Amino acid sequence: EIPRLAGESTSQYSARLTQMAVQGIMRHPLEAARAIAGHFVNNEMGSLLVFPVRFKILDFNELIWPSMPFWQEWAGSLTTPQALILLANLGVLAAGLAAVTKRFGTVGLAPLLVNLAYNFSTAVFRSSGARFLLPVDWVAILYYALGAAQIAIWFLALLRGSTFIANWTQAVPSRSESDASSPISCLH
């Protein structure tokens, strides 16, 4: 960490750090691009790993107060079961992204853009992971929750024998055409 100079205000300190970062990028653009990309990818992977990737839960209370985090067993790469859980999590996230984009169009991607912009901005200053992810952790959780809700709706529609899933890719009706009183109408 770069220390603050004696008598330097917060805005002066921030301006000095920004100037140092810009100068470093201009002097060594390839190295800077490699470092920025590495930090950005680390941030995005960290956002995906907000959800656990393990099967073994020793106690139900661990779901609320984790006592054995999955990363304690981390060997540097995903095991096959962890990869399967990660793929399932990605599927739920994709369902959430699809549901919100279908319903709200590109406006539904605003949280994702906030996530990408924030993670890129921290990567520019060669910071990533852990505490730097906290301001945007909510984005993955939001899309995951919407994805879980969408999958539940699909499952219920399947149980009812509805053609809802087959018709899902059609355009969303305008608000006046849809049943605005339905509590799940925003996910149709």
XYZ file of C-alpha atoms in Angstrom:
188
model
C 0.000 0.000 0.000
C 1.280 3.475 -0.848
C 1.410 5.686 2.257
C -0.175 9.109 2.412
C 2.282 12.028 2.462
C 2.412 14.313 5.472
C -0.276 16.990 5.222
C -1.829 15.370 2.122
C -5.641 15.580 2.012
C -7.788 12.648 0.935
C -8.497 14.234 -2.447
C -4.797 14.997 -3.005
C -3.876 11.435 -2.041
C -6.504 10.026 -4.410
C -5.336 12.302 -7.241
C -1.712 11.248 -6.676
C -2.616 7.551 -6.746
C -4.675 8.045 -9.921
C -1.769 9.895 -11.565
C 0.629 7.088 -10.575
C -1.717 4.468 -12.055
C -2.134 6.367 -15.331
C 1.630 6.886 -15.632
C 2.268 3.195 -14.993
C -0.253 2.193 -17.649
C 1.267 4.616 -20.183
C 4.840 3.449 -19.529
C 4.088 -0.284 -19.647
C 0.830 -0.802 -21.564
C 1.187 -4.555 -22.243
C 2.098 -5.407 -18.674
C -0.680 -3.134 -17.433
C -3.232 -4.745 -19.745
C -2.159 -8.209 -18.556
C -2.396 -7.182 -14.894
C -5.747 -5.430 -15.379
C -7.154 -8.446 -17.214
C -5.915 -10.764 -14.464
C -7.495 -8.688 -11.720
C -10.722 -8.314 -13.699
C -11.011 -12.072 -14.271
C -10.194 -12.679 -10.603
C -12.997 -10.272 -9.616
C -15.518 -11.913 -11.937
C -14.582 -15.415 -10.755
C -14.846 -14.197 -7.172
C -18.335 -12.921 -7.953
C -19.287 -16.364 -9.245
C -17.784 -18.054 -6.216
C -20.045 -16.128 -3.848
C -22.014 -19.393 -3.927
C -20.415 -22.479 -2.370
C -19.039 -25.190 -4.618
C -19.058 -28.235 -2.370
C -21.277 -31.152 -1.487
C -20.066 -31.787 2.049
C -22.000 -29.911 4.740
C -21.156 -31.210 8.183
C -23.990 -29.528 10.059
C -27.221 -27.741 9.053
C -26.106 -24.668 11.048
C -23.203 -24.387 8.631
C -25.642 -23.062 6.033
C -26.149 -20.030 8.273
C -22.792 -19.789 10.061
C -20.111 -21.472 7.935
C -17.485 -23.108 10.096
C -15.598 -24.870 7.296
C -15.375 -22.664 4.205
C -14.986 -24.533 0.910
C -11.745 -22.721 0.131
C -9.988 -24.449 3.054
C -9.938 -27.574 0.887
C -8.937 -25.631 -2.231
C -6.207 -27.389 -4.198
C -5.860 -24.716 -6.887
C -8.345 -26.241 -9.318
C -11.916 -27.464 -9.277
C -12.669 -31.104 -8.664
C -15.277 -32.745 -10.899
C -18.071 -32.359 -8.299
C -17.102 -28.710 -7.740
C -17.128 -28.086 -11.492
C -20.615 -29.614 -11.713
C -21.877 -27.391 -8.888
C -20.291 -24.352 -10.537
C -21.976 -25.237 -13.844
C -25.323 -25.627 -12.050
C -24.823 -22.226 -10.404
C -23.998 -20.726 -13.813
C -27.185 -22.277 -15.204
C -29.274 -20.659 -12.474
C -27.527 -17.311 -13.079
C -28.152 -17.657 -16.822
C -31.843 -18.355 -16.186
C -31.984 -15.200 -14.056
C -30.266 -13.116 -16.721
C -32.570 -14.523 -19.390
C -35.698 -13.905 -17.301
C -34.855 -10.330 -16.428
C -33.694 -9.511 -19.965
C -36.821 -11.049 -21.453
C -39.056 -9.060 -19.159
C -37.204 -5.733 -18.997
C -34.983 -5.796 -22.101
C -31.547 -4.269 -21.849
C -32.568 -2.380 -18.692
C -32.458 -5.762 -16.969
C -28.724 -5.851 -17.644
C -28.064 -2.658 -15.637
C -26.927 -4.524 -12.494
C -24.578 -6.642 -14.614
C -23.123 -3.483 -16.170
C -22.631 -2.006 -12.680
C -20.797 -5.202 -11.699
C -18.588 -5.180 -14.798
C -17.791 -1.466 -14.508
C -16.948 -1.697 -10.816
C -14.807 -4.809 -11.222
C -12.979 -3.232 -14.155
C -12.367 -0.004 -12.228
C -10.825 -1.885 -9.299
C -8.773 -3.974 -11.741
C -7.308 -0.802 -13.274
C -5.850 -0.048 -9.841
C -4.599 -3.644 -9.571
C -6.965 -4.570 -6.791
C -9.147 -7.643 -6.787
C -10.882 -10.238 -4.702
C -12.144 -10.399 -1.124
C -13.140 -6.970 0.188
C -13.136 -5.434 -3.276
C -16.046 -7.689 -4.295
C -18.390 -6.762 -1.458
C -19.931 -3.671 -3.129
C -21.139 -5.792 -6.084
C -21.806 -9.197 -4.490
C -25.507 -8.359 -4.630
C -25.525 -8.588 -8.436
C -24.807 -12.322 -8.583
C -27.241 -12.919 -5.715
C -29.962 -10.922 -7.504
C -29.623 -12.803 -10.790
C -29.323 -16.107 -8.929
C -32.548 -15.429 -6.994
C -34.349 -14.450 -10.200
C -32.984 -17.562 -11.892
C -34.173 -19.788 -9.051
C -37.614 -18.165 -9.262
C -37.701 -18.618 -13.040
C -36.715 -22.280 -12.778
C -39.425 -22.794 -10.130
C -41.980 -21.200 -12.475
C -40.854 -23.466 -15.312
C -41.099 -26.500 -13.025
C -44.610 -25.547 -11.871
C -45.663 -24.934 -15.466
C -44.280 -28.335 -16.413
C -46.260 -29.978 -13.602
C -49.438 -28.259 -14.792
C -48.805 -29.389 -18.368
C -48.644 -25.785 -19.516
C -47.192 -24.749 -22.879
C -45.676 -21.799 -21.067
C -42.099 -23.034 -21.530
C -42.554 -23.586 -25.252
C -44.001 -20.068 -25.588
C -41.394 -18.450 -23.329
C -39.244 -17.206 -26.189
C -42.079 -15.164 -27.675
C -42.240 -11.429 -27.092
C -43.507 -10.202 -23.735
C -46.975 -8.640 -24.008
C -47.343 -4.988 -23.090
C -48.303 -4.216 -19.485
C -51.952 -3.613 -20.492
C -52.115 -7.030 -22.195
C -50.576 -8.983 -19.308
C -52.169 -9.808 -15.995
C -50.605 -7.092 -13.859
C -52.250 -8.522 -10.731
C -50.233 -11.737 -10.929
C -47.443 -11.725 -8.327
C -45.137 -13.581 -10.702
C -46.045 -11.683 -13.851
C -42.656 -9.969 -13.896
C -40.983 -13.345 -14.453
C -43.254 -14.597 -17.248
